[in-house]
Coordinates of C-alpha atoms in Angstrom, one line a residue:
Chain D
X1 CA 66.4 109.6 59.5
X2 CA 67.8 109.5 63.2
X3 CA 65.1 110.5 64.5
X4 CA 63.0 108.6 62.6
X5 CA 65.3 104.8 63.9
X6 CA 65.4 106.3 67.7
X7 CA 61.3 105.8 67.3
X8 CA 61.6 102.2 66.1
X9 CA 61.8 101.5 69.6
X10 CA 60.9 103.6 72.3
X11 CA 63.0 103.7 75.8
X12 CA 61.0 102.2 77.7
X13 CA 61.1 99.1 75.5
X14 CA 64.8 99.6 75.2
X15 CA 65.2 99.6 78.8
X16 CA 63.3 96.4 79.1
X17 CA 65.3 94.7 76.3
X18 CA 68.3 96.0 77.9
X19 CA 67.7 94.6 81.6
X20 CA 66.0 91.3 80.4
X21 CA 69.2 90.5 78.2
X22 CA 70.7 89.4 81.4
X23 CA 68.2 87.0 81.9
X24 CA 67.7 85.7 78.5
X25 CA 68.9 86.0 74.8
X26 CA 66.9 88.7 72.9
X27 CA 65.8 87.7 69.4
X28 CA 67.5 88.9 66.5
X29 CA 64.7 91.7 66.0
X30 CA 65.3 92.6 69.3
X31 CA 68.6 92.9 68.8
X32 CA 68.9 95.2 65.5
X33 CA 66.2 97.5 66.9
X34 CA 68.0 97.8 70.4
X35 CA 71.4 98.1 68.7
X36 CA 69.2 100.9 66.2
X37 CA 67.9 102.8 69.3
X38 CA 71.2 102.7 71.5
X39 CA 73.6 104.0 68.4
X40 CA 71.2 107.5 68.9
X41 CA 69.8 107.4 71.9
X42 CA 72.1 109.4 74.0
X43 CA 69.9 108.5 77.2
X44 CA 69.9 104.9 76.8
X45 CA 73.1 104.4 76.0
X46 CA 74.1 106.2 79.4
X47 CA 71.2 103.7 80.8
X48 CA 73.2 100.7 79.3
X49 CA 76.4 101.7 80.8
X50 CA 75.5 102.2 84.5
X51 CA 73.2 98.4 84.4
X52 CA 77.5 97.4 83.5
X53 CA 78.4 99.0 86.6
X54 CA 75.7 98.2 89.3
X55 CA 76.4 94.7 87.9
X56 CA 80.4 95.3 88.4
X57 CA 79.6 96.6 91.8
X58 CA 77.0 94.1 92.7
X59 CA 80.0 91.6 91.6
X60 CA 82.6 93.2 93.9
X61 CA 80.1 93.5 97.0
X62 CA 80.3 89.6 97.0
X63 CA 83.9 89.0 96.5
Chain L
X1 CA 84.5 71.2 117.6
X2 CA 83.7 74.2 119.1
X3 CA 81.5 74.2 122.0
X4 CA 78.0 76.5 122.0
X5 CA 77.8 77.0 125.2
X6 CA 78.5 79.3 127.9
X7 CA 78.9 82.7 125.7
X8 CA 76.1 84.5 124.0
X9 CA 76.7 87.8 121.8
X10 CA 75.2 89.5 124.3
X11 CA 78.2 88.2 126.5
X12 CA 75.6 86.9 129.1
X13 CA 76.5 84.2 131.1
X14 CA 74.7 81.9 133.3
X15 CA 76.1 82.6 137.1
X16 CA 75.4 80.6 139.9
X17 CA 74.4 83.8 141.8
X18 CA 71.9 85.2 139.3
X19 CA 68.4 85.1 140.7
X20 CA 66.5 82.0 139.5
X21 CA 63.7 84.7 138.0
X22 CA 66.4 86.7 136.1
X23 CA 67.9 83.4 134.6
X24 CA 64.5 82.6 133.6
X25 CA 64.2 85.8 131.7
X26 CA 67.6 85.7 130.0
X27 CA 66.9 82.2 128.9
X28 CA 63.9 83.3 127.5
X29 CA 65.9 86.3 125.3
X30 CA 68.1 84.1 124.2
X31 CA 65.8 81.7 122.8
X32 CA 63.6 84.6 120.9
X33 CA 66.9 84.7 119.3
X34 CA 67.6 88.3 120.6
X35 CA 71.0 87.4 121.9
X36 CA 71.8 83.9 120.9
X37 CA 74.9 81.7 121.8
X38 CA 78.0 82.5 119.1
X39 CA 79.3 79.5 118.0
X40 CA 82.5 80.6 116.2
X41 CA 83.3 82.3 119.8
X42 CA 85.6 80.1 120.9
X43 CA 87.5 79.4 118.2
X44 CA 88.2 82.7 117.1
X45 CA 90.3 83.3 120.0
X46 CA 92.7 80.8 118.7
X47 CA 92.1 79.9 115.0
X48 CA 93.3 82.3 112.4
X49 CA 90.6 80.9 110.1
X50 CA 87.3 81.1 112.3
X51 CA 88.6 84.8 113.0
X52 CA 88.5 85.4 109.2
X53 CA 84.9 83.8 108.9
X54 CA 83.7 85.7 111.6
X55 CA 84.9 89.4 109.5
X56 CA 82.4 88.6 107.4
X57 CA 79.6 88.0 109.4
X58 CA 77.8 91.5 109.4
X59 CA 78.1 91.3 105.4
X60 CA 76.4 87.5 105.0
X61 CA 73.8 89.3 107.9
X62 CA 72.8 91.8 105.0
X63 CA 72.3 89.3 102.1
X64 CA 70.4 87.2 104.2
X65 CA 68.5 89.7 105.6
X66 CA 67.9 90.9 102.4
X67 CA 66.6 87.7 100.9
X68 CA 64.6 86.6 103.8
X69 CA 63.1 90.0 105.8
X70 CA 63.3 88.1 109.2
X71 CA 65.8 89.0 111.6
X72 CA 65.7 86.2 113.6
X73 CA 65.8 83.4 110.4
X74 CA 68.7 85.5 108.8
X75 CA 70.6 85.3 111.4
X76 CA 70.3 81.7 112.0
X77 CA 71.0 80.9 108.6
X78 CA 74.3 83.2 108.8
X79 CA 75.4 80.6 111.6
X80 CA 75.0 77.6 110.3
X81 CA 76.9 79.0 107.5
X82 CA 79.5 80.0 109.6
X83 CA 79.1 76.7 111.2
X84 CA 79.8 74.7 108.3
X85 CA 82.3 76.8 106.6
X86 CA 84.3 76.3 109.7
X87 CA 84.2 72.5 109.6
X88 CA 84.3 71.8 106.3
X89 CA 87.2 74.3 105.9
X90 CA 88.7 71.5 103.6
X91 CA 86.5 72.3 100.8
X92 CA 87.8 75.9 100.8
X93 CA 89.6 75.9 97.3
X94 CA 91.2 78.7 97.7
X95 CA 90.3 79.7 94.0
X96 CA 88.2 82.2 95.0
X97 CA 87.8 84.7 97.8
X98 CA 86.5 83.4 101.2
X99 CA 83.7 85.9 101.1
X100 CA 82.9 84.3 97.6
X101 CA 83.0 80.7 99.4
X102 CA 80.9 81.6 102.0
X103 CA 78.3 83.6 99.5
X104 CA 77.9 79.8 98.1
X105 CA 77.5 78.3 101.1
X106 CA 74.8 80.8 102.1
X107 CA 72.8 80.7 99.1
X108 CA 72.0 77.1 99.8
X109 CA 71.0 77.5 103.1
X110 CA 69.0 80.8 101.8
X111 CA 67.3 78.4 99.2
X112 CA 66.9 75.6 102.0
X113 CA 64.8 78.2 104.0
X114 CA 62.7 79.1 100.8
X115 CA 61.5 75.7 100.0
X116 CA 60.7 75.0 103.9
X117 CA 58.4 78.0 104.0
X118 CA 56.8 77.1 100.2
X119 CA 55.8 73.9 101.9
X120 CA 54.5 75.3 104.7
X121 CA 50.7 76.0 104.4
X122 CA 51.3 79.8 105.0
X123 CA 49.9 82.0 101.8
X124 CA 52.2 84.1 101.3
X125 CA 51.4 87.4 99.2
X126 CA 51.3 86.9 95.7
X127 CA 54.2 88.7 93.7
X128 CA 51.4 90.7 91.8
X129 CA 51.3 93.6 93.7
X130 CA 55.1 94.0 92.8
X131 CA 55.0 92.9 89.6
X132 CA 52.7 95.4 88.1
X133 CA 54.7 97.9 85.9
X134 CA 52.2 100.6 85.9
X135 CA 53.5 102.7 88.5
X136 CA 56.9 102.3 86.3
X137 CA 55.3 104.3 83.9
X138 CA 56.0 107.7 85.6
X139 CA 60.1 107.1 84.4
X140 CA 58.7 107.3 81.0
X141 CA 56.5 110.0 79.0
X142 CA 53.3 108.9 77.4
X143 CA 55.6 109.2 74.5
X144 CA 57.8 105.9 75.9
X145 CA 60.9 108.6 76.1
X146 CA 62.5 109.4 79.4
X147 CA 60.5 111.9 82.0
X148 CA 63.9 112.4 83.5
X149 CA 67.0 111.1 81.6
X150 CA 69.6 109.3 83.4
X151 CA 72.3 111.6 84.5
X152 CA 75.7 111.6 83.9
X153 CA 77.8 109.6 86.8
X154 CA 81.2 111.1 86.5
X155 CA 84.0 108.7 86.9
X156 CA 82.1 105.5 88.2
X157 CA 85.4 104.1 88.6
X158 CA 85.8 106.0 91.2
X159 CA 82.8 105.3 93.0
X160 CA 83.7 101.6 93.3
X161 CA 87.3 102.3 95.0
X162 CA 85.1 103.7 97.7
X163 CA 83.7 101.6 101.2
X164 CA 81.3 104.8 101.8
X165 CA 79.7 103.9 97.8
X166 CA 78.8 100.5 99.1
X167 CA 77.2 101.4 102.1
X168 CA 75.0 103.6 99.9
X169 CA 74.1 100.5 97.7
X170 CA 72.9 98.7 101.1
X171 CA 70.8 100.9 101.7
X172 CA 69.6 101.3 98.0
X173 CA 68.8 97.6 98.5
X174 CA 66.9 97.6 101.6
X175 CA 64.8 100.3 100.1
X176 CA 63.2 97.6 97.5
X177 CA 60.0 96.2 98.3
X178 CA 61.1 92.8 100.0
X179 CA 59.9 90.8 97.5
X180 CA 62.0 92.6 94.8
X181 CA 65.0 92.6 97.3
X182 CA 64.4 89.0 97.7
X183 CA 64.4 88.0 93.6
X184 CA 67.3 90.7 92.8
X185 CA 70.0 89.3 95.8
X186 CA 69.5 85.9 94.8
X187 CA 70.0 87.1 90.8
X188 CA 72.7 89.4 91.5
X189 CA 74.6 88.2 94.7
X190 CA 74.0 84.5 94.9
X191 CA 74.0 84.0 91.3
X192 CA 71.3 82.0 90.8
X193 CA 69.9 80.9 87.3
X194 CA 66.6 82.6 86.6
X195 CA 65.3 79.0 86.2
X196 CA 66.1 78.4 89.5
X197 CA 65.0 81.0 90.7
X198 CA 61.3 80.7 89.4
X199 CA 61.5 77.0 90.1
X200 CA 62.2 78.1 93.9
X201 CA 59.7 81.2 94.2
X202 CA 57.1 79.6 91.9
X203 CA 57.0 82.8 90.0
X204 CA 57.2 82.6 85.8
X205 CA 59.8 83.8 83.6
X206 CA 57.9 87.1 82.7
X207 CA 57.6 87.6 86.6
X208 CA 61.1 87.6 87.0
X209 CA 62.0 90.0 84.1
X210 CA 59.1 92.3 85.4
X211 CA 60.6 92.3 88.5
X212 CA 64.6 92.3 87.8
X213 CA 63.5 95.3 85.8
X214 CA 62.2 97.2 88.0
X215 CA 65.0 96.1 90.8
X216 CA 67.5 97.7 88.4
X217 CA 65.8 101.2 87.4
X218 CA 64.6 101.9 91.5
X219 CA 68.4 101.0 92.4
X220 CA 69.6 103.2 89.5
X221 CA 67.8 106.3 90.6
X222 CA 68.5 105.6 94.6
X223 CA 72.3 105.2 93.1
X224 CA 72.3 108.5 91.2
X225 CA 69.9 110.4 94.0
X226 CA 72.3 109.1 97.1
X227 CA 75.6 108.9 95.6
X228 CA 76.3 110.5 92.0
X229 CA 74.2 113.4 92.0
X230 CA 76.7 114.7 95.2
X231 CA 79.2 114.8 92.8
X232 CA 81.3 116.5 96.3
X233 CA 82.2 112.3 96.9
X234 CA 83.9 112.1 93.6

């Protein structure tokens, strides 16, 4: 079943979805299959988590 | 106000008893911008404040660099930034940091500089050649899974209590191609709006995403090459 949701969406697509929901809302299919992919996607969610920090860094560098 | 003249960063002065040649020459350096005057100079000396704009010179030097690619432009921009933060010290809130204040001073001039050149009758090169995702493809297996996961970065925390982690991310940055460079500072440092920012560079929204995306993942794996895989900094 798992591995069955993490194919939903691939990674690269998750990636994508993941760096352009800085730029723009993703839809609310976008958002369930993302939320799908990340809960067992060990990969992406460590993906997720270091876009948080370059932004938190990026952030600091200016202040 | 401060007067321009007399000093240069190169610290070279006109003398009386320089040969008329040699003063030619130097005058000629100076204005192909390889040492020009400093205008904060003087003031520094004896105003607490222009001494604290001028600490942050080398950083506003990077982000314009950065957004621009043009030594000379960048660092012309940096001084009329400098310029104006100093005399119009009284809009200094205080609510936020003076490197912040200045970052918002710059991006206007930055932007200033972009529209100047989009209405100059120069082609530039389209954003296509760095907008094409196919090379992208070798993060990914045919599959769309990772070719090489992510790593694990430790204590990130960590990384960010550390000067040495953010001369790292400089050079991460000036690795992008400068058209990337250009569209991720002005995202991710100045803080534009990505409407703004397509409005400025003419590009579309699927150009920026395109191009933001691949800006993130190349400064992801230069992070976790130069920095977290030497887990011996943590």
């Amino acid at each position: 079943m798992f591995h069955r949701l993490t194919h939903l969406v691939s990674c690269r697509e998750a990636t994508r979805w993941l760096s352009q929901g800085e730029e723009r809302p993703l839809s609310l299919s976008e958002r369930v299959k993302l939320g799908l992919h990340l809960r067992v996607c060990e990969a992406c969610s460590r993906f997720a988590a270091q876009l948080r920090l370059m932004r938190e860094a990026l952030g600091r560098y200016r202040r | 106000m401060p007067s321009a003249e007399g000093r240069t960063s190169c610290g070279l002065q006109s003398r009386a008893d320089t040969p008329f040649a040699l003063t030619f020459v130097l005058r000629g350096v100076a204005a192909r911008g390889f040492c020009r005057p400093r205008i904060l100079q003087p003031a520094v000396d004896s105003d607490p404040f222009a001494a604290e704009l001028e600490t942050h010179r080398r950083y506003l030097l990077r982000v314009a660099q950065l957004q621009l690619r043009d030594q000379d432009v960048a660092e012309d921009v940096v001084q009329e930034t400098l310029f104006a933060a100093l005399t119009g010290r009284d809009g200094f809130s205080g609510r936020s940091s003076v490197k912040t204040w200045l970052t918002g001073i710059l991006k206007h001039k930055i932007v200033d500089v972009i529209r100047q050149k989009a209405r100059q009758p120069v082609i530039e090169a389209t954003f296509d050649e760095e907008t094409d995702l196919e090379d992208f493809d070798a993060l990914f297996r045919d599959d769309g899974g990772w070719a090489a996961p992510p790593a694990d970065w430790g204590d990130p925390e960590n990384a960010l209590s550390r000067r040495e982690f953010f001369d790292v991310m400089e050079f991460c940055l000036e690795k992008l191609p400068a058209k990337t460079a250009r569209v991720f500072m002005m995202r991710e440092v100045m803080e534009l709006e990505s409407d703004e920012i397509c409005k400025e560079l003419t590009i579309t929204a699927n150009n920026l995403w395109v191009i933001l995306y691949r800006a993130r993942m190349a400064l992801r794996e230069c992070l976790e090459r130069h920095w977290f895989s030497g887990q011996a900094r943590a």
